[in-house]
XYZ file of C-alpha atoms in Angstrom:
525
model
C 15.482 35.224 60.632
C 14.738 35.421 64.348
C 13.124 38.721 65.488
C 13.784 39.962 69.067
C 11.196 42.002 70.932
C 13.617 44.875 71.579
C 14.103 45.273 67.820
C 10.419 46.023 67.255
C 9.226 49.670 67.306
C 6.866 50.757 70.068
C 4.421 52.866 68.039
C 1.550 51.303 66.123
C 2.270 52.932 62.743
C 5.829 51.606 62.693
C 4.567 48.111 63.601
C 2.079 48.223 60.707
C 4.781 49.226 58.268
C 6.998 46.389 59.475
C 4.136 43.916 59.117
C 3.394 45.031 55.538
C 7.074 44.698 54.682
C 7.133 41.084 55.912
C 3.900 40.298 54.002
C 5.415 41.601 50.762
C 8.489 39.426 51.294
C 6.276 36.371 51.803
C 4.285 37.159 48.618
C 7.512 37.415 46.625
C 8.648 34.032 47.953
C 5.291 32.422 47.072
C 5.479 33.925 43.565
C 8.959 32.528 43.024
C 7.836 29.105 44.254
C 4.821 29.243 41.896
C 7.051 30.076 38.942
C 9.328 27.205 39.860
C 6.356 24.840 39.947
C 5.199 26.051 36.497
C 8.686 25.688 35.031
C 8.992 22.215 36.543
C 5.630 21.165 35.061
C 6.625 22.513 31.640
C 9.947 20.683 31.836
C 8.233 17.431 32.815
C 5.756 17.805 29.917
C 8.583 18.383 27.407
C 10.518 15.461 28.870
C 7.541 13.109 28.499
C 6.999 14.283 24.910
C 10.662 13.642 24.007
C 10.496 10.260 25.748
C 7.380 9.308 23.731
C 9.052 10.323 20.485
C 12.172 8.356 21.369
C 10.189 5.205 22.168
C 8.229 5.560 18.901
C 11.420 6.061 16.869
C 12.983 3.039 18.565
C 9.916 0.941 17.775
C 9.912 2.039 14.115
C 13.604 1.215 13.786
C 13.734 -2.122 15.590
C 10.154 -3.244 16.286
C 7.433 -4.895 14.215
C 5.749 -2.712 11.618
C 2.474 -4.662 11.680
C -0.530 -2.855 13.135
C -2.424 -6.061 13.904
C -2.898 -6.490 17.623
C -3.992 -9.545 19.644
C -7.722 -10.112 19.399
C -8.001 -8.168 16.143
C -11.495 -8.454 14.748
C -13.096 -9.851 17.923
C -16.200 -8.283 19.433
C -15.742 -7.111 23.016
C -17.846 -5.967 25.919
C -17.904 -2.325 27.037
C -16.878 -3.595 30.481
C -13.497 -4.381 28.944
C -13.004 -0.667 28.324
C -13.867 0.213 31.913
C -11.510 -2.481 33.165
C -8.753 -1.178 30.913
C -9.285 2.350 32.212
C -9.107 1.121 35.821
C -5.924 -0.846 35.153
C -4.102 1.908 33.274
C -1.089 1.772 35.573
C -1.355 -1.873 36.563
C 1.386 -4.367 35.811
C 0.447 -6.887 33.092
C -0.442 -10.378 34.250
C 1.029 -13.480 32.632
C -1.038 -16.404 31.419
C -0.233 -19.791 29.958
C -1.853 -20.595 26.605
C -1.929 -24.090 25.127
C -2.928 -24.954 21.582
C -2.743 -27.754 19.036
C -0.487 -27.159 16.051
C -1.471 -28.743 12.747
C 1.237 -30.856 11.166
C 2.534 -29.149 8.024
C 1.639 -30.907 4.821
C 3.383 -30.276 1.518
C 1.090 -29.164 -1.280
C 1.213 -31.351 -4.394
C 2.893 -29.915 -7.470
C 0.563 -28.782 -10.293
C -0.630 -31.637 -12.508
C -0.311 -29.583 -15.703
C 3.475 -29.239 -15.429
C 5.543 -31.379 -17.834
C 6.685 -34.562 -16.097
C 9.695 -36.772 -16.606
C 9.302 -40.251 -15.114
C 12.494 -41.722 -13.681
C 12.165 -45.410 -12.688
C 14.676 -46.650 -10.117
C 14.259 -50.413 -10.350
C 16.155 -53.011 -8.390
C 18.877 -54.965 -10.192
C 17.848 -58.327 -11.701
C 20.108 -60.114 -9.229
C 18.148 -58.519 -6.350
C 14.782 -59.785 -7.631
C 15.464 -63.223 -6.149
C 14.312 -64.268 -2.678
C 17.300 -64.511 -0.356
C 15.552 -67.349 1.543
C 14.217 -69.804 -1.072
C 15.834 -68.360 -4.214
C 12.361 -67.947 -5.817
C 11.552 -65.042 -8.168
C 10.118 -61.897 -6.499
C 6.972 -60.227 -7.818
C 6.091 -56.513 -7.657
C 3.677 -55.701 -4.827
C 3.604 -51.912 -5.219
C 5.720 -48.818 -5.626
C 6.680 -45.562 -3.901
C 6.483 -42.267 -5.731
C 8.155 -38.956 -4.862
C 8.291 -35.651 -6.711
C 11.077 -33.093 -7.163
C 10.838 -29.776 -8.951
C 13.388 -29.092 -11.703
C 14.171 -25.523 -12.791
C 14.978 -24.868 -16.450
C 16.728 -21.488 -16.983
C 15.265 -18.990 -19.436
C 16.208 -19.487 -23.055
C 16.827 -16.921 -25.750
C 16.374 -17.550 -29.441
C 16.636 -15.423 -32.577
C 13.610 -15.174 -34.854
C 15.025 -14.456 -38.289
C 12.357 -13.188 -40.670
C 13.082 -13.889 -44.347
C 11.027 -11.988 -46.976
C 11.765 -13.087 -50.559
C 11.603 -10.369 -53.235
C 9.934 -10.999 -56.620
C 10.446 -9.157 -59.911
C 9.386 -9.651 -63.573
C 12.116 -10.884 -65.969
C 10.239 -9.645 -69.077
C 10.025 -6.131 -67.709
C 13.730 -6.265 -66.937
C 14.477 -7.181 -70.584
C 12.242 -4.493 -72.097
C 13.457 -1.846 -69.675
C 9.968 -0.923 -68.517
C 9.189 -0.213 -64.885
C 9.772 -3.319 -62.831
C 7.739 -3.433 -59.603
C 9.271 -5.573 -56.898
C 6.785 -7.483 -54.761
C 7.483 -8.607 -51.228
C 5.446 -9.612 -48.161
C 4.929 -6.761 -45.702
C 6.631 -6.850 -42.322
C 4.208 -7.792 -39.555
C 3.262 -4.806 -37.354
C 5.520 -4.402 -34.323
C 5.316 -2.404 -31.134
C 8.871 -1.163 -31.888
C 9.354 -1.058 -35.674
C 12.867 -1.962 -36.881
C 13.781 -3.009 -33.339
C 15.060 -6.399 -32.217
C 12.614 -6.699 -29.310
C 9.695 -9.124 -29.533
C 6.562 -8.871 -27.344
C 7.924 -11.620 -25.105
C 11.243 -9.826 -24.536
C 9.540 -6.506 -23.832
C 7.143 -8.169 -21.395
C 10.027 -9.873 -19.605
C 11.936 -6.601 -19.137
C 8.855 -4.649 -18.039
C 7.613 -7.243 -15.529
C 11.182 -7.672 -14.302
C 11.340 -4.027 -13.265
C 7.755 -3.114 -12.424
C 6.445 -6.390 -11.006
C 9.566 -7.921 -9.466
C 11.478 -4.665 -8.733
C 14.563 -5.654 -10.746
C 16.404 -2.495 -11.885
C 17.581 -2.297 -15.482
C 21.272 -2.438 -14.566
C 20.697 -5.855 -12.966
C 18.774 -7.052 -16.004
C 21.675 -5.824 -18.118
C 24.010 -8.218 -16.266
C 21.500 -11.063 -16.672
C 21.515 -10.676 -20.441
C 25.324 -10.492 -20.465
C 25.582 -13.989 -19.036
C 23.771 -15.202 -22.165
C 26.181 -13.254 -24.387
C 23.680 -10.498 -25.231
C 24.844 -6.871 -25.004
C 21.627 -5.059 -24.070
C 22.279 -1.703 -22.425
C 19.999 -0.179 -19.843
C 19.655 2.892 -22.098
C 18.200 0.716 -24.858
C 15.812 -1.016 -22.448
C 14.760 2.364 -21.066
C 13.931 3.609 -24.578
C 11.923 0.449 -25.227
C 9.862 0.951 -22.078
C 9.132 4.561 -23.061
C 7.831 3.392 -26.471
C 5.763 0.637 -24.830
C 4.238 3.151 -22.428
C 3.319 5.416 -25.350
C 1.654 2.472 -27.092
C -0.297 1.606 -23.931
C -1.565 5.167 -23.392
C -4.924 4.646 -25.213
C -5.644 1.640 -22.960
C -4.635 3.675 -19.902
C -7.041 6.456 -20.922
C -9.822 3.900 -21.446
C -9.214 2.590 -17.910
C -9.209 6.189 -16.667
C -12.645 6.768 -18.216
C -13.950 3.582 -16.603
C -12.534 4.561 -13.202
C -14.290 7.952 -13.240
C -17.640 6.216 -13.878
C -17.523 4.469 -10.503
C -19.268 5.759 -7.392
C -16.302 5.214 -5.037
C -12.592 5.819 -5.689
C -9.722 5.329 -3.270
C -6.614 7.500 -3.500
C -3.168 7.850 -1.952
C 0.227 9.325 -2.821
C 3.914 8.744 -2.110
C 7.202 10.448 -2.867
C 9.480 9.867 -5.865
C 12.927 11.321 -6.503
C 13.298 12.636 -10.057
C 16.764 13.897 -10.905
C 16.074 16.148 -13.889
C 13.170 18.084 -12.403
C 13.062 21.569 -10.896
C 12.306 19.965 -7.539
C 13.754 16.510 -7.006
C 11.059 15.417 -4.555
C 8.063 14.614 -6.720
C 4.995 12.434 -6.152
C 3.311 9.334 -7.501
C -0.446 9.372 -6.940
C -2.580 6.240 -7.114
C -6.323 5.915 -7.705
C -8.146 2.595 -7.549
C -11.564 0.970 -7.472
C -12.895 -2.497 -6.707
C -10.909 -5.169 -4.879
C -7.395 -6.610 -4.889
C -8.591 -9.795 -6.629
C -11.496 -10.860 -8.854
C -14.818 -11.028 -7.020
C -17.897 -12.110 -8.962
C -20.151 -10.616 -6.269
C -18.628 -7.135 -6.649
C -19.923 -5.196 -9.693
C -17.186 -2.534 -9.393
C -14.265 -3.218 -11.800
C -10.803 -3.671 -10.303
C -8.705 -0.758 -11.582
C -5.384 0.655 -10.334
C -4.044 3.802 -12.000
C -0.833 5.626 -11.118
C -0.372 9.299 -11.942
C 3.016 11.016 -11.768
C 3.017 14.674 -10.711
C 5.908 16.988 -9.756
C 4.026 18.323 -6.711
C 1.620 17.248 -3.975
C -0.780 20.073 -4.719
C -4.508 19.487 -4.524
C -4.735 20.599 -8.153
C -3.112 17.285 -9.138
C -6.086 15.352 -7.748
C -8.527 17.872 -9.237
C -7.019 17.464 -12.726
C -6.991 13.672 -12.593
C -10.529 13.285 -11.198
C -11.980 15.698 -13.782
C -15.001 16.784 -11.765
C -15.665 13.402 -10.133
C -18.418 13.970 -7.551
C -18.780 10.520 -5.991
C -17.121 9.250 -2.817
C -13.355 9.536 -2.415
C -11.799 7.242 0.217
C -8.653 9.025 1.468
C -6.544 9.756 4.519
C -6.565 13.139 6.274
C -4.427 14.967 3.684
C -5.918 18.436 3.181
C -5.290 18.594 -0.597
C -8.239 16.281 -1.327
C -10.574 18.995 -0.016
C -10.029 20.794 -3.348
C -11.900 18.072 -5.266
C -15.648 17.965 -5.855
C -15.894 14.494 -4.307
C -17.449 13.619 -0.945
C -14.500 12.592 1.207
C -14.719 9.381 3.244
C -12.157 9.049 6.037
C -9.882 6.147 6.830
C -10.255 4.303 10.130
C -6.880 2.615 9.614
C -5.215 6.045 9.771
C -7.318 6.982 12.797
C -6.187 3.795 14.550
C -2.563 4.255 13.466
C -2.300 7.491 15.443
C -3.250 5.634 18.641
C -0.924 2.744 17.799
C 1.920 5.264 17.611
C 0.818 6.719 20.938
C 0.707 3.201 22.411
C 4.215 2.464 21.137
C 5.386 5.675 22.805
C 4.245 4.378 26.209
C 6.538 2.448 28.589
C 6.699 -1.249 27.748
C 3.964 -3.329 29.339
C 1.782 -0.339 30.202
C -1.763 0.208 28.956
C -3.714 3.452 28.882
C -6.090 5.603 26.902
C -4.449 4.695 23.596
C -5.292 1.034 24.234
C -8.889 1.990 25.003
C -9.212 3.946 21.738
C -7.786 1.015 19.784
C -10.357 -1.250 21.458
C -13.194 0.982 20.234
C -11.839 0.922 16.668
C -11.367 -2.853 16.920
C -15.062 -3.185 17.500
C -15.819 -1.214 14.331
C -13.594 -3.592 12.355
C -15.210 -6.601 14.047
C -18.620 -5.388 12.893
C -17.199 -4.897 9.390
C -15.858 -8.464 9.395
C -19.280 -9.706 10.453
C -20.918 -7.695 7.660
C -18.570 -9.142 5.044
C -19.844 -12.613 5.919
C -23.411 -11.645 4.983
C -25.078 -13.191 1.930
C -25.395 -9.931 -0.029
C -24.504 -6.249 0.039
C -27.892 -5.174 1.429
C -27.620 -7.507 4.403
C -24.044 -6.380 5.030
C -25.049 -2.717 4.956
C -27.922 -3.424 7.358
C -25.494 -4.937 9.877
C -23.267 -1.875 9.557
C -26.159 0.561 10.053
C -27.616 -1.309 13.019
C -24.449 -1.865 15.055
C -22.014 0.920 14.199
C -23.894 4.088 15.345
C -23.908 3.073 19.017
C -20.181 2.324 18.986
C -19.450 5.636 17.272
C -21.548 7.577 19.787
C -19.744 6.008 22.754
C -16.370 6.484 21.109
C -16.953 10.162 20.329
C -18.100 10.830 23.893
C -14.911 9.174 25.150
C -12.783 11.247 22.744
C -14.355 14.541 23.847
C -13.864 13.643 27.504
C -10.270 12.518 26.993
C -9.395 15.636 24.966
C -9.812 17.696 28.171
C -7.502 15.408 30.166
C -4.573 14.835 27.796
C -1.842 17.341 26.817
C -2.628 18.364 23.216
C 1.027 18.176 22.083
C 1.529 14.584 23.256
C 1.187 11.665 20.819
C -2.062 10.698 22.500
C -3.363 14.269 22.370
C -2.567 14.519 18.657
C -4.285 11.172 18.012
C -7.433 12.283 19.822
C -7.488 15.604 17.978
C -6.967 13.879 14.600
C -9.975 11.625 15.247
C -12.159 14.547 16.301
C -11.089 16.681 13.321
C -11.797 13.817 10.895
C -15.023 12.719 12.588
C -17.448 13.785 9.845
C -15.349 12.041 7.175
C -14.880 8.932 9.340
C -18.660 8.613 9.654
C -19.360 8.835 5.900
C -18.996 5.073 5.373
C -22.350 4.666 7.128
C -24.127 6.375 4.218
C -23.331 3.895 1.414
C -22.487 0.162 1.411
C -19.915 0.660 -1.362
C -17.655 2.833 0.817
C -14.877 0.976 2.613
C -14.156 1.457 6.287
C -10.575 2.425 5.447
C -8.248 3.368 2.614
C -6.186 0.175 2.781
C -7.098 -0.730 -0.802
C -5.101 2.282 -2.066
C -2.258 1.656 0.399
C -1.919 -1.936 -0.811
C -2.061 -0.754 -4.431
C 0.805 1.691 -3.923
C 2.981 -0.786 -2.012
C 4.479 -2.459 -5.141
C 5.719 0.964 -6.243
C 7.233 1.641 -2.810
C 9.028 -1.732 -2.868
C 10.310 -1.043 -6.378
C 11.517 2.415 -5.336
C 13.768 0.829 -2.727
C 15.539 -1.012 -5.539
C 15.784 1.450 -8.436
C 15.837 4.484 -6.052
C 14.913 7.298 -8.489
C 13.664 8.278 -11.930
C 15.951 10.148 -14.266
C 13.382 12.379 -15.984
C 9.757 13.372 -15.616
C 8.840 11.638 -18.872
C 10.438 8.442 -17.555
C 8.391 8.740 -14.366
C 5.207 9.128 -16.444
C 6.112 5.987 -18.395
C 6.650 4.159 -15.102
C 3.205 5.286 -13.915
C 1.658 3.927 -17.117
C 3.386 0.537 -16.877
C 2.724 0.135 -13.146
C -0.963 0.853 -13.838
C -1.290 -1.864 -16.482
C 0.568 -4.451 -14.375
C -1.311 -3.772 -11.121
C -4.694 -3.698 -12.880
C -3.871 -7.019 -14.546
C -2.947 -8.542 -11.154
C -6.168 -7.228 -9.581
C -8.151 -8.998 -12.313
C -6.424 -12.344 -11.842
C -4.225 -12.118 -14.956
C -0.538 -12.976 -15.245
C 1.009 -9.588 -16.177
C 3.597 -11.171 -18.486
C 0.930 -12.974 -20.553
C -1.296 -9.895 -20.603
C 1.502 -7.639 -21.853
C 2.516 -10.122 -24.566
C -1.065 -10.146 -25.829
C -1.268 -6.336 -25.740
C 2.004 -5.904 -27.607
C 0.754 -8.302 -30.270
C -2.644 -6.636 -30.642
C -1.944 -2.908 -30.244
C 0.232 -2.513 -33.391
C -2.707 -3.820 -35.438
C -5.111 -1.243 -33.985
C -5.742 2.199 -35.429
C -5.791 5.345 -33.332
C -9.548 5.493 -32.653
C -10.239 1.742 -32.497
C -12.289 0.342 -29.632
C -10.193 -0.918 -26.703
C -12.910 -2.629 -24.668
C -11.908 -6.144 -25.742
C -8.414 -5.513 -24.336
C -9.628 -4.440 -20.871
C -8.369 -6.875 -18.209
C -11.841 -8.122 -17.262
C -12.817 -8.695 -20.917
C -9.690 -10.142 -22.526
C -9.347 -13.894 -23.070
C -5.790 -15.192 -22.825
C -5.042 -18.598 -24.325
């Protein structure tokens, strides 16, 4: 508004009052503008957070689920981090890569398979030379192999037990004792199921994720009416028979110095709360390793809740190292918790997926630091023995961790705490003491991937059979999954192992020793 000189008062006091009035108006305008700027910044922050979440959800729905990134496991120079920080907003460059691809070669079929030789010989009339009419002689032959599939066969084993009595006793009317051979012990007395049939049904569901209703249709095509209810009852009885072996494995697991644990959800219909949990505890490796003294054990434990008391009850005072993710419930145990670098990296991978396509930033830098830790671990695994591997870890890791923590603390002051990147940084800082524990003992793994791989077969199966009907059925499933996964980890064929168990267990008494049936001790013919 334009002010004319004749509108201004002539006395000084009136001029001062007018000046103060204009100053107050200006302050009010500045305050309103400041509030607008704050509201705009808040709106932009919320918009970026929603945009990150949308990109991450889109990636999870349509993108690759693998967390392996280019250059995984390669050592890198710290200058690469500085370059990445300088090029945060730079457009990615394209490069042409050439390589030599090996020609695929078919593996030969196993020599121990039964073979049927089919000779395709030329007709006698073709064994004459078309030029001079002389007889042709064989100069060689070509051989090719094809694999024939023979469908499963069912047969009935009819057991006949003759009865014997005394004719003289019959004539005199005295007591006549009938003698007959005893029935061989069976895992399901008076049932029609043999160890081979039970093993087929159990591995069908718990190893190959084939629900019982599908197996029911498979048996129907052979003319066998075998209801899913009957098969379910059989599996419950098998699980009860396997419980002493499960408890023996449990005792062996608690003797180890390092255990890895994880948990996942399970829908149970006839429970107070339908969302229940399957916990998994494991030791050793995924496959037999003669250099590793720790036995390969995988045990599932069904619980209706995710409470920390579940882990406390299962571990029974275990005070060794427990390799886990950041779930707070494990704090209730007496174990020393070792963090998981795979989970720490996963938070930054999610933050990276939430960024615009083709952009790199702080998430990429964090992933590069963690890559170097895994590269050192790969180098250590190539050492001749555990002591040499642990020495490599102790010599090279501390410097990387120190640099990484300094970068995290600096970045935490620059990144909004509610963003995906801010949450990833805070997760790493909160878990720092646990993430550093693997430096104290060579037996501790850098991550909890052993447990995640062990629980994956259950997760795949859950996608097929969807739910458990009762809590007791879920406990039976935990028992059978444990035996199958432990057998696989020890290089056994689960079907053969179960057949042997179902033949041996009925002959055992309640307190008999089970050590000869442990997967690393048993000898399957």
